[in-house]
mmCIF file of N, CA and C in Angstrom:
data_model
loop_
_atom_site.group_PDB
_atom_site.id
_atom_site.type_symbol
_atom_site.label_atom_id
_atom_site.label_comp_id
_atom_site.label_asym_id
_atom_site.label_seq_id
_atom_site.Cartn_x
_atom_site.Cartn_y
_atom_site.Cartn_z
ATOM 1 N N MET A 1 86.621 64.902 95.347
ATOM 2 C CA MET A 1 86.241 63.646 95.945
ATOM 3 C C MET A 1 85.825 63.888 97.398
ATOM 4 N N VAL A 2 84.790 63.226 97.844
ATOM 5 C CA VAL A 2 84.247 63.378 99.192
ATOM 6 C C VAL A 2 84.972 62.427 100.142
ATOM 7 N N ASP A 3 85.336 62.935 101.284
ATOM 8 C CA ASP A 3 85.950 62.118 102.324
ATOM 9 C C ASP A 3 84.832 61.423 103.100
ATOM 10 N N LEU A 4 84.535 60.189 102.720
ATOM 11 C CA LEU A 4 83.425 59.484 103.351
ATOM 12 C C LEU A 4 83.654 59.254 104.835
ATOM 13 N N SER A 5 84.897 59.121 105.253
ATOM 14 C CA SER A 5 85.121 58.906 106.676
ATOM 15 C C SER A 5 84.628 60.105 107.494
ATOM 16 N N MET A 6 84.770 61.319 106.977
ATOM 17 C CA MET A 6 84.281 62.500 107.690
ATOM 18 C C MET A 6 82.750 62.510 107.699
ATOM 19 N N LEU A 7 82.139 62.173 106.585
ATOM 20 C CA LEU A 7 80.674 62.112 106.559
ATOM 21 C C LEU A 7 80.153 61.006 107.464
ATOM 22 N N GLU A 8 80.840 59.902 107.483
ATOM 23 C CA GLU A 8 80.440 58.805 108.366
ATOM 24 C C GLU A 8 80.585 59.219 109.833
ATOM 25 N N TRP A 9 81.661 59.942 110.167
ATOM 26 C CA TRP A 9 81.854 60.432 111.531
ATOM 27 C C TRP A 9 80.713 61.361 111.922
ATOM 28 N N LEU A 10 80.363 62.275 111.021
ATOM 29 C CA LEU A 10 79.291 63.228 111.302
ATOM 30 C C LEU A 10 77.959 62.502 111.489
ATOM 31 N N GLU A 11 77.713 61.515 110.675
ATOM 32 C CA GLU A 11 76.486 60.732 110.801
ATOM 33 C C GLU A 11 76.440 60.017 112.155
ATOM 34 N N GLU A 12 77.545 59.426 112.561
ATOM 35 C CA GLU A 12 77.595 58.741 113.850
ATOM 36 C C GLU A 12 77.428 59.726 115.009
ATOM 37 N N TRP A 13 78.068 60.903 114.891
ATOM 38 C CA TRP A 13 77.927 61.921 115.935
ATOM 39 C C TRP A 13 76.462 62.343 116.056
ATOM 40 N N TYR A 14 75.840 62.622 114.919
ATOM 41 C CA TYR A 14 74.429 63.023 114.915
ATOM 42 C C TYR A 14 73.567 61.948 115.567
ATOM 43 N N GLN A 15 73.781 60.716 115.162
ATOM 44 C CA GLN A 15 73.006 59.604 115.694
ATOM 45 C C GLN A 15 73.172 59.509 117.213
ATOM 46 N N GLY A 16 74.379 59.795 117.702
ATOM 47 C CA GLY A 16 74.641 59.754 119.130
ATOM 48 C C GLY A 16 73.925 60.842 119.910
ATOM 49 N N GLN A 17 73.518 61.919 119.237
ATOM 50 C CA GLN A 17 72.805 63.014 119.902
ATOM 51 C C GLN A 17 71.307 62.749 119.973
ATOM 52 N N CYS A 18 70.820 61.918 119.074
ATOM 53 C CA CYS A 18 69.375 61.667 118.985
ATOM 54 C C CYS A 18 68.894 60.926 120.225
ATOM 55 N N ASN A 19 67.958 61.560 120.911
ATOM 56 C CA ASN A 19 67.437 60.979 122.152
ATOM 57 C C ASN A 19 65.916 61.071 122.226
ATOM 58 N N GLY A 20 65.283 61.343 121.100
ATOM 59 C CA GLY A 20 63.832 61.495 121.080
ATOM 60 C C GLY A 20 63.386 62.940 121.161
ATOM 61 N N ASP A 21 64.260 63.817 121.656
ATOM 62 C CA ASP A 21 63.943 65.242 121.765
ATOM 63 C C ASP A 21 64.907 66.106 120.950
ATOM 64 N N TRP A 22 66.218 65.883 121.161
ATOM 65 C CA TRP A 22 67.242 66.737 120.559
ATOM 66 C C TRP A 22 67.036 66.903 119.052
ATOM 67 N N GLU A 23 66.828 65.804 118.358
ATOM 68 C CA GLU A 23 66.733 65.856 116.898
ATOM 69 C C GLU A 23 65.510 66.607 116.394
ATOM 70 N N HIS A 24 64.547 66.862 117.265
ATOM 71 C CA HIS A 24 63.357 67.622 116.855
ATOM 72 C C HIS A 24 63.559 69.130 117.010
ATOM 73 N N GLN A 25 64.539 69.527 117.813
ATOM 74 C CA GLN A 25 64.819 70.950 118.013
ATOM 75 C C GLN A 25 66.102 71.403 117.333
ATOM 76 N N TYR A 26 67.074 70.508 117.264
ATOM 77 C CA TYR A 26 68.411 70.871 116.804
ATOM 78 C C TYR A 26 68.827 69.957 115.663
ATOM 79 N N GLY A 27 70.008 70.209 115.118
ATOM 80 C CA GLY A 27 70.471 69.329 114.063
ATOM 81 C C GLY A 27 71.609 69.929 113.262
ATOM 82 N N ILE A 28 71.725 69.441 112.046
ATOM 83 C CA ILE A 28 72.791 69.821 111.124
ATOM 84 C C ILE A 28 72.156 70.364 109.861
ATOM 85 N N LYS A 29 72.689 71.480 109.354
ATOM 86 C CA LYS A 29 72.221 72.061 108.098
ATOM 87 C C LYS A 29 73.414 72.256 107.173
ATOM 88 N N ILE A 30 73.244 71.880 105.929
ATOM 89 C CA ILE A 30 74.249 72.133 104.896
ATOM 90 C C ILE A 30 73.548 72.913 103.803
ATOM 91 N N ASP A 31 74.102 74.089 103.485
ATOM 92 C CA ASP A 31 73.468 74.979 102.516
ATOM 93 C C ASP A 31 74.528 75.556 101.592
ATOM 94 N N THR A 32 74.097 76.074 100.479
ATOM 95 C CA THR A 32 75.021 76.737 99.562
ATOM 96 C C THR A 32 75.106 78.220 99.892
ATOM 97 N N ILE A 33 76.262 78.816 99.577
ATOM 98 C CA ILE A 33 76.436 80.257 99.708
ATOM 99 C C ILE A 33 76.793 80.801 98.335
ATOM 100 N N ASP A 34 76.779 82.110 98.199
ATOM 101 C CA ASP A 34 76.808 82.724 96.870
ATOM 102 C C ASP A 34 78.190 82.981 96.269
ATOM 103 N N ASN A 35 79.269 82.487 96.842
ATOM 104 C CA ASN A 35 80.549 82.900 96.265
ATOM 105 C C ASN A 35 81.396 81.808 95.627
ATOM 106 N N PRO A 36 81.118 80.778 95.081
ATOM 107 C CA PRO A 36 80.205 79.743 95.572
ATOM 108 C C PRO A 36 80.866 78.960 96.679
ATOM 109 N N GLY A 37 80.074 78.253 97.396
ATOM 110 C CA GLY A 37 80.593 77.438 98.478
ATOM 111 C C GLY A 37 79.464 76.854 99.292
ATOM 112 N N TRP A 38 79.823 76.279 100.403
ATOM 113 C CA TRP A 38 78.862 75.653 101.300
ATOM 114 C C TRP A 38 78.982 76.257 102.685
ATOM 115 N N GLU A 39 77.886 76.211 103.411
ATOM 116 C CA GLU A 39 77.881 76.567 104.822
ATOM 117 C C GLU A 39 77.322 75.373 105.586
ATOM 118 N N VAL A 40 78.049 74.942 106.584
ATOM 119 C CA VAL A 40 77.618 73.835 107.434
ATOM 120 C C VAL A 40 77.363 74.411 108.819
ATOM 121 N N SER A 41 76.184 74.163 109.357
ATOM 122 C CA SER A 41 75.826 74.613 110.698
ATOM 123 C C SER A 41 75.436 73.400 111.528
ATOM 124 N N ILE A 42 76.084 73.255 112.682
ATOM 125 C CA ILE A 42 75.788 72.142 113.568
ATOM 126 C C ILE A 42 75.424 72.727 114.927
ATOM 127 N N ASP A 43 74.183 72.539 115.324
ATOM 128 C CA ASP A 43 73.714 73.076 116.596
ATOM 129 C C ASP A 43 74.256 72.209 117.719
ATOM 130 N N LEU A 44 74.998 72.813 118.632
ATOM 131 C CA LEU A 44 75.635 72.090 119.728
ATOM 132 C C LEU A 44 74.814 72.099 121.011
ATOM 133 N N HIS A 45 73.702 72.832 121.023
ATOM 134 C CA HIS A 45 72.857 72.872 122.219
ATOM 135 C C HIS A 45 72.460 71.452 122.609
ATOM 136 N N GLY A 46 72.533 71.165 123.892
ATOM 137 C CA GLY A 46 72.125 69.853 124.378
ATOM 138 C C GLY A 46 73.131 68.741 124.116
ATOM 139 N N THR A 47 74.344 69.083 123.668
ATOM 140 C CA THR A 47 75.385 68.077 123.434
ATOM 141 C C THR A 47 76.534 68.314 124.408
ATOM 142 N N GLN A 48 77.457 67.370 124.465
ATOM 143 C CA GLN A 48 78.628 67.518 125.325
ATOM 144 C C GLN A 48 79.552 68.624 124.831
ATOM 145 N N LEU A 49 79.389 69.055 123.600
ATOM 146 C CA LEU A 49 80.246 70.096 123.032
ATOM 147 C C LEU A 49 79.753 71.510 123.326
ATOM 148 N N TYR A 50 78.513 71.630 123.753
ATOM 149 C CA TYR A 50 77.954 72.956 124.020
ATOM 150 C C TYR A 50 78.724 73.639 125.150
ATOM 151 N N GLY A 51 79.124 74.875 124.920
ATOM 152 C CA GLY A 51 79.788 75.679 125.927
ATOM 153 C C GLY A 51 81.290 75.459 126.032
ATOM 154 N N ARG A 52 81.825 74.523 125.284
ATOM 155 C CA ARG A 52 83.274 74.304 125.323
ATOM 156 C C ARG A 52 83.987 75.389 124.543
ATOM 157 N N LYS A 53 85.196 75.701 124.966
ATOM 158 C CA LYS A 53 85.984 76.711 124.265
ATOM 159 C C LYS A 53 86.388 76.194 122.886
ATOM 160 N N PHE A 54 86.387 77.096 121.928
ATOM 161 C CA PHE A 54 86.760 76.754 120.560
ATOM 162 C C PHE A 54 87.540 77.918 119.972
ATOM 163 N N THR A 55 88.665 77.624 119.381
ATOM 164 C CA THR A 55 89.473 78.642 118.715
ATOM 165 C C THR A 55 89.103 78.662 117.242
ATOM 166 N N ASP A 56 88.724 79.841 116.737
ATOM 167 C CA ASP A 56 88.372 79.969 115.323
ATOM 168 C C ASP A 56 89.528 79.519 114.442
ATOM 169 N N VAL A 57 89.187 78.963 113.299
ATOM 170 C CA VAL A 57 90.174 78.485 112.336
ATOM 171 C C VAL A 57 89.852 79.110 110.987
ATOM 172 N N SER A 58 90.878 79.618 110.303
ATOM 173 C CA SER A 58 90.662 80.082 108.926
ATOM 174 C C SER A 58 91.830 79.626 108.073
ATOM 175 N N PHE A 59 91.534 79.345 106.819
ATOM 176 C CA PHE A 59 92.536 78.853 105.889
ATOM 177 C C PHE A 59 92.179 79.355 104.500
ATOM 178 N N GLN A 60 93.156 79.823 103.790
ATOM 179 C CA GLN A 60 92.935 80.232 102.400
ATOM 180 C C GLN A 60 94.135 79.825 101.573
ATOM 181 N N TYR A 61 93.862 79.123 100.512
ATOM 182 C CA TYR A 61 94.900 78.690 99.586
ATOM 183 C C TYR A 61 94.563 79.299 98.231
ATOM 184 N N GLY A 62 95.334 80.252 97.791
ATOM 185 C CA GLY A 62 95.022 80.949 96.547
ATOM 186 C C GLY A 62 94.131 82.143 96.821
ATOM 187 N N ASP A 63 93.859 82.901 95.775
ATOM 188 C CA ASP A 63 93.075 84.126 95.931
ATOM 189 C C ASP A 63 91.587 83.889 96.103
ATOM 190 N N GLU A 64 91.034 82.933 95.352
ATOM 191 C CA GLU A 64 89.579 82.780 95.370
ATOM 192 C C GLU A 64 89.118 81.349 95.584
ATOM 193 N N ILE A 65 90.031 80.415 95.743
ATOM 194 C CA ILE A 65 89.628 79.012 95.864
ATOM 195 C C ILE A 65 90.171 78.409 97.146
ATOM 196 N N ASP A 66 89.608 77.291 97.493
ATOM 197 C CA ASP A 66 90.100 76.505 98.610
ATOM 198 C C ASP A 66 90.270 77.304 99.890
ATOM 199 N N TRP A 67 89.180 77.773 100.435
ATOM 200 C CA TRP A 67 89.218 78.507 101.684
ATOM 201 C C TRP A 67 88.149 77.950 102.616
ATOM 202 N N PHE A 68 88.367 78.141 103.895
ATOM 203 C CA PHE A 68 87.329 77.836 104.868
ATOM 204 C C PHE A 68 87.557 78.662 106.123
ATOM 205 N N PHE A 69 86.495 78.861 106.851
ATOM 206 C CA PHE A 69 86.521 79.566 108.121
ATOM 207 C C PHE A 69 85.622 78.782 109.069
ATOM 208 N N VAL A 70 86.111 78.469 110.240
ATOM 209 C CA VAL A 70 85.352 77.676 111.205
ATOM 210 C C VAL A 70 85.253 78.464 112.506
ATOM 211 N N THR A 71 84.054 78.517 113.059
ATOM 212 C CA THR A 71 83.824 79.233 114.308
ATOM 213 C C THR A 71 82.682 78.560 115.066
ATOM 214 N N VAL A 72 82.552 78.898 116.323
ATOM 215 C CA VAL A 72 81.381 78.529 117.111
ATOM 216 C C VAL A 72 80.798 79.824 117.642
ATOM 217 N N LYS A 73 79.539 80.053 117.327
ATOM 218 C CA LYS A 73 78.864 81.279 117.759
ATOM 219 C C LYS A 73 77.465 80.934 118.227
ATOM 220 N N ASP A 74 77.100 81.423 119.395
ATOM 221 C CA ASP A 74 75.779 81.194 119.963
ATOM 222 C C ASP A 74 75.414 79.695 119.991
ATOM 223 N N GLY A 75 76.398 78.868 120.306
ATOM 224 C CA GLY A 75 76.152 77.439 120.417
ATOM 225 C C GLY A 75 76.044 76.696 119.111
ATOM 226 N N THR A 76 76.439 77.341 118.013
ATOM 227 C CA THR A 76 76.378 76.698 116.710
ATOM 228 C C THR A 76 77.768 76.668 116.085
ATOM 229 N N PHE A 77 78.181 75.482 115.687
ATOM 230 C CA PHE A 77 79.446 75.278 114.969
ATOM 231 C C PHE A 77 79.168 75.576 113.515
ATOM 232 N N LYS A 78 79.968 76.518 112.943
ATOM 233 C CA LYS A 78 79.818 76.876 111.522
ATOM 234 C C LYS A 78 81.136 76.714 110.836
#
């Protein structure tokens, strides 16, 4: 089941970044990966979050399921 509140938050955050320029250069990408899973990339350039410190997060539940890894690299939240 999808947590709509998180998707709604992301939509509102994205909308708050749109200023006529930002959305033409930067944005959010959701793609599939091969193990299977998803990769979410959010470009933080030009936002209040760009350059802020971020501690990587990783979580794994079980051997092959329910895992995630979160990092910020080169101004992109993944």
